Structures are given as C-alpha cells and as structure tokens.
Tab-separated table of C-alpha atoms in Angstrom:
chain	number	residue	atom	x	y	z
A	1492	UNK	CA	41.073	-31.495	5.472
A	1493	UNK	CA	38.359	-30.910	7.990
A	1494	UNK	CA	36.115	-29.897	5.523
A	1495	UNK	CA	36.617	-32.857	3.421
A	1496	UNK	CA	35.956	-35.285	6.437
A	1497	UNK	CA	32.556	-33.167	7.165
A	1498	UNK	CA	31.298	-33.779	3.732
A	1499	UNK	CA	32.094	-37.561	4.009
A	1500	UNK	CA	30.695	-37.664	7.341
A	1501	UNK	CA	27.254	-36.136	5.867
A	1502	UNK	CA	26.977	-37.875	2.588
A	1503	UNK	CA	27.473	-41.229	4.912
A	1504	UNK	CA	24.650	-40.130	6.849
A	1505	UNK	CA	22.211	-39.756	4.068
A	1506	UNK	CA	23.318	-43.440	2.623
A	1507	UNK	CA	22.743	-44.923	5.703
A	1508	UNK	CA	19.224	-43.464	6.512
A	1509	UNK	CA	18.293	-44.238	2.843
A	1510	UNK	CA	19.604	-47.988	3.341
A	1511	UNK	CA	17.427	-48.315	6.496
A	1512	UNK	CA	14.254	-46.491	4.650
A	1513	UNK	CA	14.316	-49.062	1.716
A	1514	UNK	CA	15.248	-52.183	4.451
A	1515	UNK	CA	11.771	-50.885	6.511
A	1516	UNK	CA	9.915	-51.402	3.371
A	1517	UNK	CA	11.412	-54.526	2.511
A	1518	UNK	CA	10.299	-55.837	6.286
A	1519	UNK	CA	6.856	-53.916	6.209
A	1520	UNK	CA	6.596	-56.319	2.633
A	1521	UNK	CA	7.638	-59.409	4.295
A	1522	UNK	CA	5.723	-58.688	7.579
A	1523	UNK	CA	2.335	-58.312	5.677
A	1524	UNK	CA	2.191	-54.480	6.654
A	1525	UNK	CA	0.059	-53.599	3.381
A	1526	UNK	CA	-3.141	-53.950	5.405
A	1527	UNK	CA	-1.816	-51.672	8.112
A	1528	UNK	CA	-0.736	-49.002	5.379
A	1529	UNK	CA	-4.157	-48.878	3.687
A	1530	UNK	CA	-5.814	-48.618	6.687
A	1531	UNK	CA	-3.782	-45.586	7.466
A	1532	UNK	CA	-4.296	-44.263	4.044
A	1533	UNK	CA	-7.895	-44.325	4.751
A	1534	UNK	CA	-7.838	-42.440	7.891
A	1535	UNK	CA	-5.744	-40.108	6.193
A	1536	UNK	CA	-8.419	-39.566	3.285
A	1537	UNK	CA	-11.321	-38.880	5.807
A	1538	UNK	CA	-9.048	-36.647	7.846
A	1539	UNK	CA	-8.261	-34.318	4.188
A	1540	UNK	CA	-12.329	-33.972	4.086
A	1541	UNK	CA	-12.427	-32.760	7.674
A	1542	UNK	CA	-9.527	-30.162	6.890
A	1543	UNK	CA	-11.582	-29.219	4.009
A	1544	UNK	CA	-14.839	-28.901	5.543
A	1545	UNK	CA	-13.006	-26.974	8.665
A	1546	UNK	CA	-10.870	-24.881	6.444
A	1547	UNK	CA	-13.774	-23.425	4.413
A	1548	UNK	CA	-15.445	-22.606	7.575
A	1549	UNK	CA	-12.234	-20.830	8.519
A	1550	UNK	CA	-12.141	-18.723	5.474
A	1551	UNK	CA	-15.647	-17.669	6.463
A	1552	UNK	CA	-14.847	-17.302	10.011
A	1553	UNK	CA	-11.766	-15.185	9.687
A	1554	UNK	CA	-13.735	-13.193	6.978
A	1555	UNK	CA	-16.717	-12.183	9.134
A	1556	UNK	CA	-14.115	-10.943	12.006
A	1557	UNK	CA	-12.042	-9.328	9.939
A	1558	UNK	CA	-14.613	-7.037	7.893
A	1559	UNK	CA	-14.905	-4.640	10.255
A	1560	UNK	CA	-11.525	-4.001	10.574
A	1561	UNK	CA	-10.883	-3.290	6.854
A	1562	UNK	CA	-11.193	0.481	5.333
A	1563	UNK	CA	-14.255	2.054	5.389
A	1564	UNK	CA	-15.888	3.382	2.273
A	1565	UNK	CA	-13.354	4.675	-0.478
A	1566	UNK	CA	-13.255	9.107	0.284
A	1567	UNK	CA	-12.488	9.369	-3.741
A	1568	UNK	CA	-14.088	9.149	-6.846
A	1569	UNK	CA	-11.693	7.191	-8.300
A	1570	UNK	CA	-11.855	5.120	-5.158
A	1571	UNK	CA	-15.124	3.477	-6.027
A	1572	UNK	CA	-13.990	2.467	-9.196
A	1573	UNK	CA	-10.428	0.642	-7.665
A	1574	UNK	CA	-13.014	-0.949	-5.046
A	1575	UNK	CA	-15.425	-1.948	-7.732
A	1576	UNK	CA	-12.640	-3.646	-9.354
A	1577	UNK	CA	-10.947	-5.675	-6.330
A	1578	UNK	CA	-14.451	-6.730	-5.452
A	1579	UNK	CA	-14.695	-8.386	-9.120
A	1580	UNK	CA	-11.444	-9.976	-8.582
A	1581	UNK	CA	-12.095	-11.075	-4.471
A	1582	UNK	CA	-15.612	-12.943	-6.599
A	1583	UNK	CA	-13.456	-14.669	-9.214
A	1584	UNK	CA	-10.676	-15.728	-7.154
A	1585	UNK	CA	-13.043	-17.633	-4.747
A	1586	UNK	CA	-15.022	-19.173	-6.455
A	1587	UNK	CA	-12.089	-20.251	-8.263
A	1588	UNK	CA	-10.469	-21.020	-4.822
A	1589	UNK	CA	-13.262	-23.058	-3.537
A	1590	UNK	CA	-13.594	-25.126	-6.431
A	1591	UNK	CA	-10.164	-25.983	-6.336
A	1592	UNK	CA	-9.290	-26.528	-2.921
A	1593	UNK	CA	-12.334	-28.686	-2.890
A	1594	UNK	CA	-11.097	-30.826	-5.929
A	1595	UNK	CA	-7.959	-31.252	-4.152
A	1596	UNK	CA	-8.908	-32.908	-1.063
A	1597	UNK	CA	-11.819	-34.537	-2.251
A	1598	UNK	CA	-9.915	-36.368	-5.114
A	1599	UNK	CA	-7.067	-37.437	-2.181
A	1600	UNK	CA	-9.973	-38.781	-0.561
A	1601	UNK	CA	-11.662	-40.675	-3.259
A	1602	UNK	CA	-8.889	-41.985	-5.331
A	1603	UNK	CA	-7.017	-43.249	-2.399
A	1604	UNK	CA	-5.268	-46.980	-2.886
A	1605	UNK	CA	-6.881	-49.852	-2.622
A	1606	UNK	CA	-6.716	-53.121	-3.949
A	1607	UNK	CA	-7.404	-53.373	-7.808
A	1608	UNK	CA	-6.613	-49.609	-8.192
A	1609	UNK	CA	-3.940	-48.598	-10.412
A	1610	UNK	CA	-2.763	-45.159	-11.066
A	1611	UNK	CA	-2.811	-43.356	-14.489
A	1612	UNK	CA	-0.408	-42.034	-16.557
A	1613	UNK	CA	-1.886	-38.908	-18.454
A	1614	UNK	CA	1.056	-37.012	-19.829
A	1615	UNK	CA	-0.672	-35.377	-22.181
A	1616	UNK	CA	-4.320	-33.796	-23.618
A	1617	UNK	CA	-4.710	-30.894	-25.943
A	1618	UNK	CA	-8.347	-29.911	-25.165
A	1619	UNK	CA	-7.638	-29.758	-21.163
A	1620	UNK	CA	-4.039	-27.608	-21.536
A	1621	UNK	CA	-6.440	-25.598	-24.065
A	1622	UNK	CA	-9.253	-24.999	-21.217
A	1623	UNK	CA	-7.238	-24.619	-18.535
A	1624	UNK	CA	-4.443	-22.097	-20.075
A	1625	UNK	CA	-7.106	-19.967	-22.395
A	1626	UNK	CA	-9.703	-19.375	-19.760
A	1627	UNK	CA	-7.389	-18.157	-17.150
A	1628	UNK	CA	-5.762	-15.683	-19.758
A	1629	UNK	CA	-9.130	-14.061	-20.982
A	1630	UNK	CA	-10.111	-13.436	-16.944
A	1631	UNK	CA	-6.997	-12.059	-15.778
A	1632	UNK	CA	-6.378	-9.744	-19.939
A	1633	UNK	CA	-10.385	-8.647	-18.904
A	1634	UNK	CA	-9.052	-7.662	-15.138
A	1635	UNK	CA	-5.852	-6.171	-15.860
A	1636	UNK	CA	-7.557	-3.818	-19.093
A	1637	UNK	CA	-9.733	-2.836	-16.201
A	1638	UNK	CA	-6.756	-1.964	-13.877
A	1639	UNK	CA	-5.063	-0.345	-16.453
A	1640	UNK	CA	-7.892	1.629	-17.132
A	1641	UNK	CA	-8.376	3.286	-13.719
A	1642	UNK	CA	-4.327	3.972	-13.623
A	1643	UNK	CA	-4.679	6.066	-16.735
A	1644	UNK	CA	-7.300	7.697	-15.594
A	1645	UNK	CA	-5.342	8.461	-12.120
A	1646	UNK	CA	-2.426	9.621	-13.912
A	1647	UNK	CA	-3.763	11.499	-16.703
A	1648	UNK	CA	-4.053	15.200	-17.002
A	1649	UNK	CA	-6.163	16.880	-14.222
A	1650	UNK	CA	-9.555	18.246	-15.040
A	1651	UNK	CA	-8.960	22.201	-15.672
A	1652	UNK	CA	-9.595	24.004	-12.219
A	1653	UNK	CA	-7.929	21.568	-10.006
A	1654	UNK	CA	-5.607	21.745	-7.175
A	1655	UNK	CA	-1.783	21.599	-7.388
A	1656	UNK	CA	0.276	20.683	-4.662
A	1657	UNK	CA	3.527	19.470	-4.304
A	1658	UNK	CA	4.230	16.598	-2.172
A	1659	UNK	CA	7.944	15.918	-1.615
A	1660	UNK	CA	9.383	12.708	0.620
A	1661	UNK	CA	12.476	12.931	2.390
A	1662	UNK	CA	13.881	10.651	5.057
A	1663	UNK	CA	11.715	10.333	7.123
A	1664	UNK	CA	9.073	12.965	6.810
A	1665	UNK	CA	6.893	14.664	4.289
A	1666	UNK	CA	7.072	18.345	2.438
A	1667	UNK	CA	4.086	19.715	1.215
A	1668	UNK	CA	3.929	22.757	-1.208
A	1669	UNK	CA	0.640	25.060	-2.148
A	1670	UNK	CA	0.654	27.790	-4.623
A	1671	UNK	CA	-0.415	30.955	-3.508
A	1672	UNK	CA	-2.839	33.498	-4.770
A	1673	UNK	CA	-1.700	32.795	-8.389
A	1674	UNK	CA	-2.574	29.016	-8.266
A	1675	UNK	CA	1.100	28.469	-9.722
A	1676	UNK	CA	3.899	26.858	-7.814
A	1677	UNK	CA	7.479	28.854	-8.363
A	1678	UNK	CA	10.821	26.876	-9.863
A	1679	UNK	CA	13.005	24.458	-8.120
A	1680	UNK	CA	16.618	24.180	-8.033
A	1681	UNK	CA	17.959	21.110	-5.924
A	1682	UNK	CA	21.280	22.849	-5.297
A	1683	UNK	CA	19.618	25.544	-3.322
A	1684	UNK	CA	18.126	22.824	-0.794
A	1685	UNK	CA	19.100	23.347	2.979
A	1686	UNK	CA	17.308	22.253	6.070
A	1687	UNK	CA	16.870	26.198	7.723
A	1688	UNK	CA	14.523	27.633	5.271
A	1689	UNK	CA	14.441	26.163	1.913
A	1690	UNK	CA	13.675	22.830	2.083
A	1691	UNK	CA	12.712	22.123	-1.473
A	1692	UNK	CA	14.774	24.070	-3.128
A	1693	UNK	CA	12.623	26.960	-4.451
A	1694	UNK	CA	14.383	29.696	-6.522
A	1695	UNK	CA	13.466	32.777	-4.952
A	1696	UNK	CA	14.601	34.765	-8.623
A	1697	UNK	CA	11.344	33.079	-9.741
A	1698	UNK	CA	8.348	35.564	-8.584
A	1699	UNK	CA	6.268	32.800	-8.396
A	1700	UNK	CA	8.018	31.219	-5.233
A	1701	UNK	CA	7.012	34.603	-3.297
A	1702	UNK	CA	3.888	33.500	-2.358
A	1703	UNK	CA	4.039	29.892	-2.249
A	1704	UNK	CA	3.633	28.007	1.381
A	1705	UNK	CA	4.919	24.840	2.672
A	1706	UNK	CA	3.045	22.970	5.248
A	1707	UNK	CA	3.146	19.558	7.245
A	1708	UNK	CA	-0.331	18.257	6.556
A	1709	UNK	CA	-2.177	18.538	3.065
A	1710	UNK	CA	-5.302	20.002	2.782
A	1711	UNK	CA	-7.503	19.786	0.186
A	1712	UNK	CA	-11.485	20.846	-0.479
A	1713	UNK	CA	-14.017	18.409	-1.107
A	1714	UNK	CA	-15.498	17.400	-4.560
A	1715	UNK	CA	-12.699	19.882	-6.087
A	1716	UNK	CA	-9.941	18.076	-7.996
A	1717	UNK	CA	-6.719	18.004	-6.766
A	1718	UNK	CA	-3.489	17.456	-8.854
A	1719	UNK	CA	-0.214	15.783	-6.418
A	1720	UNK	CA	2.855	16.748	-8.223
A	1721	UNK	CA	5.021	13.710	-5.915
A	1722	UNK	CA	8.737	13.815	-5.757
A	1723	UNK	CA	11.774	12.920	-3.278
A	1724	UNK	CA	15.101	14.239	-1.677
A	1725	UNK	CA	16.803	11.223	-1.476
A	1726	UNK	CA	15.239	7.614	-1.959
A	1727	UNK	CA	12.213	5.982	-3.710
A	1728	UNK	CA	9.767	6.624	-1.426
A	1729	UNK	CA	6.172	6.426	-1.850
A	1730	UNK	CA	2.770	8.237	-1.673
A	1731	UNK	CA	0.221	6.159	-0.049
A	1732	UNK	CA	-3.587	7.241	-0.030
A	1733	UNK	CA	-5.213	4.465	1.435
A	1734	UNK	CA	-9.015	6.088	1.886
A	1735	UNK	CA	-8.508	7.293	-1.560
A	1736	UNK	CA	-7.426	3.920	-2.555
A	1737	UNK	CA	-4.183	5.739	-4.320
A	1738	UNK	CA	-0.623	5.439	-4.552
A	1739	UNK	CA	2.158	6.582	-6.385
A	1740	UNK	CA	6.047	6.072	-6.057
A	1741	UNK	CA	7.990	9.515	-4.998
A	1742	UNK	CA	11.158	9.009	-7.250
A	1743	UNK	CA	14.867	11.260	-6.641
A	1744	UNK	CA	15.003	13.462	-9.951
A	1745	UNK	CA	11.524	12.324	-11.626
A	1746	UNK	CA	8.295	13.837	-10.921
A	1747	UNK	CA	5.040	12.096	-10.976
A	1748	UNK	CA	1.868	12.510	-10.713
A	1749	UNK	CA	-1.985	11.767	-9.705
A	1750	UNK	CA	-5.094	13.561	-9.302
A	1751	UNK	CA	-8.196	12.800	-7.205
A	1752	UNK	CA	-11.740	14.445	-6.437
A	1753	UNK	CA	-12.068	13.520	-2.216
A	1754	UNK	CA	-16.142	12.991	-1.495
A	1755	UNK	CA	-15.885	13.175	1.959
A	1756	UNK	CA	-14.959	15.346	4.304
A	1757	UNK	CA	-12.697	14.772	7.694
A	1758	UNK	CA	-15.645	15.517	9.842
A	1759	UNK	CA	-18.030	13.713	8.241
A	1760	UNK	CA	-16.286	10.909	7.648
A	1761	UNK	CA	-15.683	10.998	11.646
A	1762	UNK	CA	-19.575	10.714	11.750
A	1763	UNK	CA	-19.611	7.856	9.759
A	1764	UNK	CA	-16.751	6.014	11.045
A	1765	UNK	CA	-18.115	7.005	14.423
A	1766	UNK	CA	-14.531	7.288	15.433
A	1767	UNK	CA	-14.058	11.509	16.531
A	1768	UNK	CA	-10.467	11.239	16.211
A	1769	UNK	CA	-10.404	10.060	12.549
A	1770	UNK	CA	-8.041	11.261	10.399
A	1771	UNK	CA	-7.051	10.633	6.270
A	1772	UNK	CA	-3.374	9.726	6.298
A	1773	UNK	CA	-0.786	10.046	3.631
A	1774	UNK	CA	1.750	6.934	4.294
A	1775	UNK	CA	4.897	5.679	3.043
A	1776	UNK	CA	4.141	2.514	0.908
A	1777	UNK	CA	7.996	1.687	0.480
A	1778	UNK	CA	10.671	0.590	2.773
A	1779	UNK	CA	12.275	3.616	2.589
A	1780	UNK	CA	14.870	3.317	5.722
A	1781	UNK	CA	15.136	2.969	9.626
A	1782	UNK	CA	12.519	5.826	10.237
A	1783	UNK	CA	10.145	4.447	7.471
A	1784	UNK	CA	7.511	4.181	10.481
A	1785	UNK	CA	7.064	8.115	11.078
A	1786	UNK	CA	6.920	8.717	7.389
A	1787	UNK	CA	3.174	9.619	7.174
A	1788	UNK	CA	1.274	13.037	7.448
A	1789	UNK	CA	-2.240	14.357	8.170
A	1790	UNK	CA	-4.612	14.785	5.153
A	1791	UNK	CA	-7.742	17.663	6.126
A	1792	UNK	CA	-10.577	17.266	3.328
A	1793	UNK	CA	-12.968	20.626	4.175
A	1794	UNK	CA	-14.915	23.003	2.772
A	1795	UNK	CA	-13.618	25.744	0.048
A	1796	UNK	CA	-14.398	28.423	2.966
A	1797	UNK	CA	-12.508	26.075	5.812
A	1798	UNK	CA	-9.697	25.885	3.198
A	1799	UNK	CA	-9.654	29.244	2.433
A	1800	UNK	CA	-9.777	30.520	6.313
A	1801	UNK	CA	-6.994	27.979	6.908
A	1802	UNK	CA	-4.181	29.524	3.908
A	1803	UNK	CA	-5.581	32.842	5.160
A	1804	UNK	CA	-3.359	32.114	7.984
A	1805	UNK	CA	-0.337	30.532	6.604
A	1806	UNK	CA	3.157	32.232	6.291
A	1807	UNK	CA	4.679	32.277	3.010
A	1808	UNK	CA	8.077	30.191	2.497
A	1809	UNK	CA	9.433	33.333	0.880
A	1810	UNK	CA	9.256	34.886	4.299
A	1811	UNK	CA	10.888	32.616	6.286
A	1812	UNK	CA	13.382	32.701	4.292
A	1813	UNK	CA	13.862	36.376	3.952
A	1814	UNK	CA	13.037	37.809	7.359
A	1815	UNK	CA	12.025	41.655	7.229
A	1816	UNK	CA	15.319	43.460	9.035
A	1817	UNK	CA	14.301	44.265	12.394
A	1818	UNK	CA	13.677	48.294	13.271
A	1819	UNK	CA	15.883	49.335	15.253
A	1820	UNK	CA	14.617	51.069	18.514
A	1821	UNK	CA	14.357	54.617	18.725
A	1822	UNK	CA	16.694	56.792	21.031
A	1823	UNK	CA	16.164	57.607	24.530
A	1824	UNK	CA	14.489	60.925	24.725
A	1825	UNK	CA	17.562	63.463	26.245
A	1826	UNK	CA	16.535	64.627	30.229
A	1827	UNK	CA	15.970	67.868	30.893
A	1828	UNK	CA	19.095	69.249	33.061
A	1829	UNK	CA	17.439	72.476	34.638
A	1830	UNK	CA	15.097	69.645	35.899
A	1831	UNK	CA	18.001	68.267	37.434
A	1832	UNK	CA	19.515	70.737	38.962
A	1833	UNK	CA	16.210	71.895	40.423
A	1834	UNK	CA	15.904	68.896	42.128
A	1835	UNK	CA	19.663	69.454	43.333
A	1836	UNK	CA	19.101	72.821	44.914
A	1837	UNK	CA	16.144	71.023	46.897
C-alpha cells in the first residue's frame, strides 16, 4: 500500500510543477515579459559564439600539450601504415568537426527569435538526405577498405624465414614460448598443464618440445619477421603492441595470429626517446580480471648476435621438467688401521 501512496505522491508532484510552469508563462504573457525573454535570448546567442570561439582554441590548446605525450614513432613496418591511416582519419574528422560545430553555434546565434521571425517546417528534401547520407558512406567504405587492408596483411601468412613464438595469457601474467635449434615449436596438450613445470602444456612424447624454452619477456631481432602464435589459459585476454601499433585478442581453445618486422631496436629507440629506461611493452588490451593491471611483459628488439648470445643462455623447458637424477656421492675412502694403532702405541 506504501508503494501505491509513493507513486501518487510523485505523479502529484510532477502535475503540480507542470501547473505552475504553464501559470509562469501565462503571467510572463500578461506581464509583458517577451521583451525580457528576447533580450536574454540574445545574450544567450553571443555567449554560443564565445563558447565556440573558446572551444576551438581549446581543441588546439589541449592538442599542442598533449602531443608530446602520445607514442613516439611506430617500431613496425606495419606500424607506419596503421599511423598513416589514423592520420587520414584525425584530417577528415576535423575538418568535418570544425565545420560542424561551427554551423551549430553560429546558426543558434543568427537565427535566434525576434520579432517577424517565424520558424520553418522542412520535413523533408531528397537532394540534402542524398548529400548528406552518400558522402559520409563513400569516406568511411574508402577508410574502412583501408583498415581492412592493413588487418589482412597483419594476419596473413608470415613471410618464409620468420620468427615463431608462442605467446600464451593467463590470469594475470604472460607465457612466452621459442623454438629451439629446429625453429619448430613441439605439441600441446591442455590436460598436461600444471603450474611446477609445464605451464603450457607441452607433450614431452613430441621430440620437438625437447628443446623448446619458455621465457617472461619476448625477444625478437630487428628487421626479421616475427610470427606471434597468441593463445590463453583461461579468459579472452588480449595482446597489445602499442609501439608496433598491434593487437590481437588471446582466445581459450582458438589460436590466432599476427606477424610484424620491428625497425627499431630497444637501445636505439632509448636514444631517440631520450628516455634510458625505455622499454617496448606487451599489454593486456581486455579487462581480463582483478589483476588485469600486472598483465604486461617486457619486449627486447636486438640484434641477430644479441639474440643469439641471449638463447645461448636459456634453459630448455624440457629440463626443468625432467631434472637429470642427482649422482650420488662417492664413499668415504676406508682409514688405514695399522695407522691407528701406531698412533695408539705412541
């Protein structure tokens, strides 16, 4: 019954403001208020050019501050194609934005009331829905042919030559996977996943898992393609290459893939950035759970020789998971008892 009485008590409430709305403009009517309305609506036109005029210069303004704090040069080959593209589509959009905006406020200025105006009714014209709805489509088709392009370029077969590694998400860190001498990364099994030394799942009756290594940062040599072979453990996570301008979901049960050629090395790339403590990262670009933040790993672009020092020195998973039996000590050798005695008879 409560409820009921709420409801009433609500709906009342709206009735009674409405009533007293329409009485105020009955009274504003009678009082000879028009006057005072217009001149408000003409303060209110001058005041929509000065938040135009002020909120262009704020687009600039927060543009100029902010460029330096946006990625540096794109570390990829593909990369300068993706940044190519956004810059074609940043152009477009603001010119289209300034026009618009500029319309908008402009018009409320202009076509404010005043006496002898009368506002239009036009429901309807052909040529203008024609303009307005064609044009748009023929951009953004031209734009999105152009994304489309790059992402089956990304995703298409590697050149021959290139890199594999695996890169496998988990909550809430990263796997990473490198063949060994033999280039070719062994069989997985899910089932055979555990936490002490098999983390992926790799079936050691495949001889190709013998020499394989897993690591916690990915390394990969520069202007040589490399081929990500992404999947996950548990939820949808995500593979984010930012300074490659990449990404690609990490999905339970269904590999995917990129490939990439990285241009730039960590330590130049330091130089350039002028920061000595730069480092590529590989993120998490999906909300992937309560530890999504520490979901991100190290990327090292080097040389082929750095690259090759640095596996030199790795331990294969194969290894840690079958520990060579320890050798057992030898014996104590036996003492000599005339020795002992000897020293008795002293």
């Amino acid at each position: 019954m409560s409820g009921y009485l709420a409801v009433i008590v609500v709906v009342l409430i709206f009735v009674v403001i409405f009533q007293i709305a329409k009485a105020s403009e009955y009274v504003s009517i009678l009082k000879g208020e028009k006057k005072a309305r217009e001149q408000s609506n003409r303060i209110n036109g001058f005041l929509m050019i000065v938040f135009l005029v002020l909120g262009l210069i704020g687009v600039w303004w927060c543009h100029d501050l902010l460029e330096g704090r946006m990625l540096a040069e794109p570390a990829s080959d593909h990369g300068v194609g993706v940044d190519s593209l956004i810059k074609v589509t940043f152009i477009i959009t603001m010119i289209v934005f300034v026009l618009t905006q500029i319309a908008l406020f402009v018009f409320a200025w202009k076509y404010q009331e005043k006496d002898g105006r009368k506002a239009l009714f036009f429901p309807h014209n052909n040529k203008l829905e024609v303009i307005w709805t064609v044009i748009p489509a023929i951009v953004l088709t031209v734009l999105v042919a152009f994304g489309i392009r790059h992402w089956l370029k990304m995703t298409s077969d590697a050149p021959k030559g290139a890199m594999v590694v695996e890169v496998t998400g988990k909550q809430f860190n990263w796997i990473i996977r490198y063949p060994g001498k033999d280039g070719q990364l062994g069989r997985r099994n899910f089932k055979l996943t555990n936490e002490s030394n098999n983390p992926v799942g790799q079936d050691w009756a495949d001889k190709l898992n013998t020499d394989d290594i897993i690591a916690p940062e990915l390394h990969v040599v520069v202007g040589k393609p490399v081929k990500l072979i992404i999947g996950s453990r548990d939820v949808v996570h995500d593979v984010g290459l930012p300074h490659f301008r990449l990404k690609m979901d990490a999905v339970p049960g269904i590999p995917t893939t990129l490939w990439f050629t990285p241009t730039i090395t960590t330590a130049e790339y330091r130089k350039r950035t002028g920061n000595p403590d730069f480092v590529y990262e590989l993120a998490c670009d999906q909300m992937c759970g309560s530890g999504h933040y520490s979901m991100k790993a190290n990327i090292i672009v080097e040389t082929q020789e750095e690259y090759d020092a640095w596996l030199a020195k790795q331990v294969t998973q194969y290894s840690v998971a079958h520990p060579a039996p320890e050798t057992p000590a030898a014996p104590a050798a036996p003492a000599d008892s005339t020795k002992a005695v000897a020293a008795l008879g002293k």
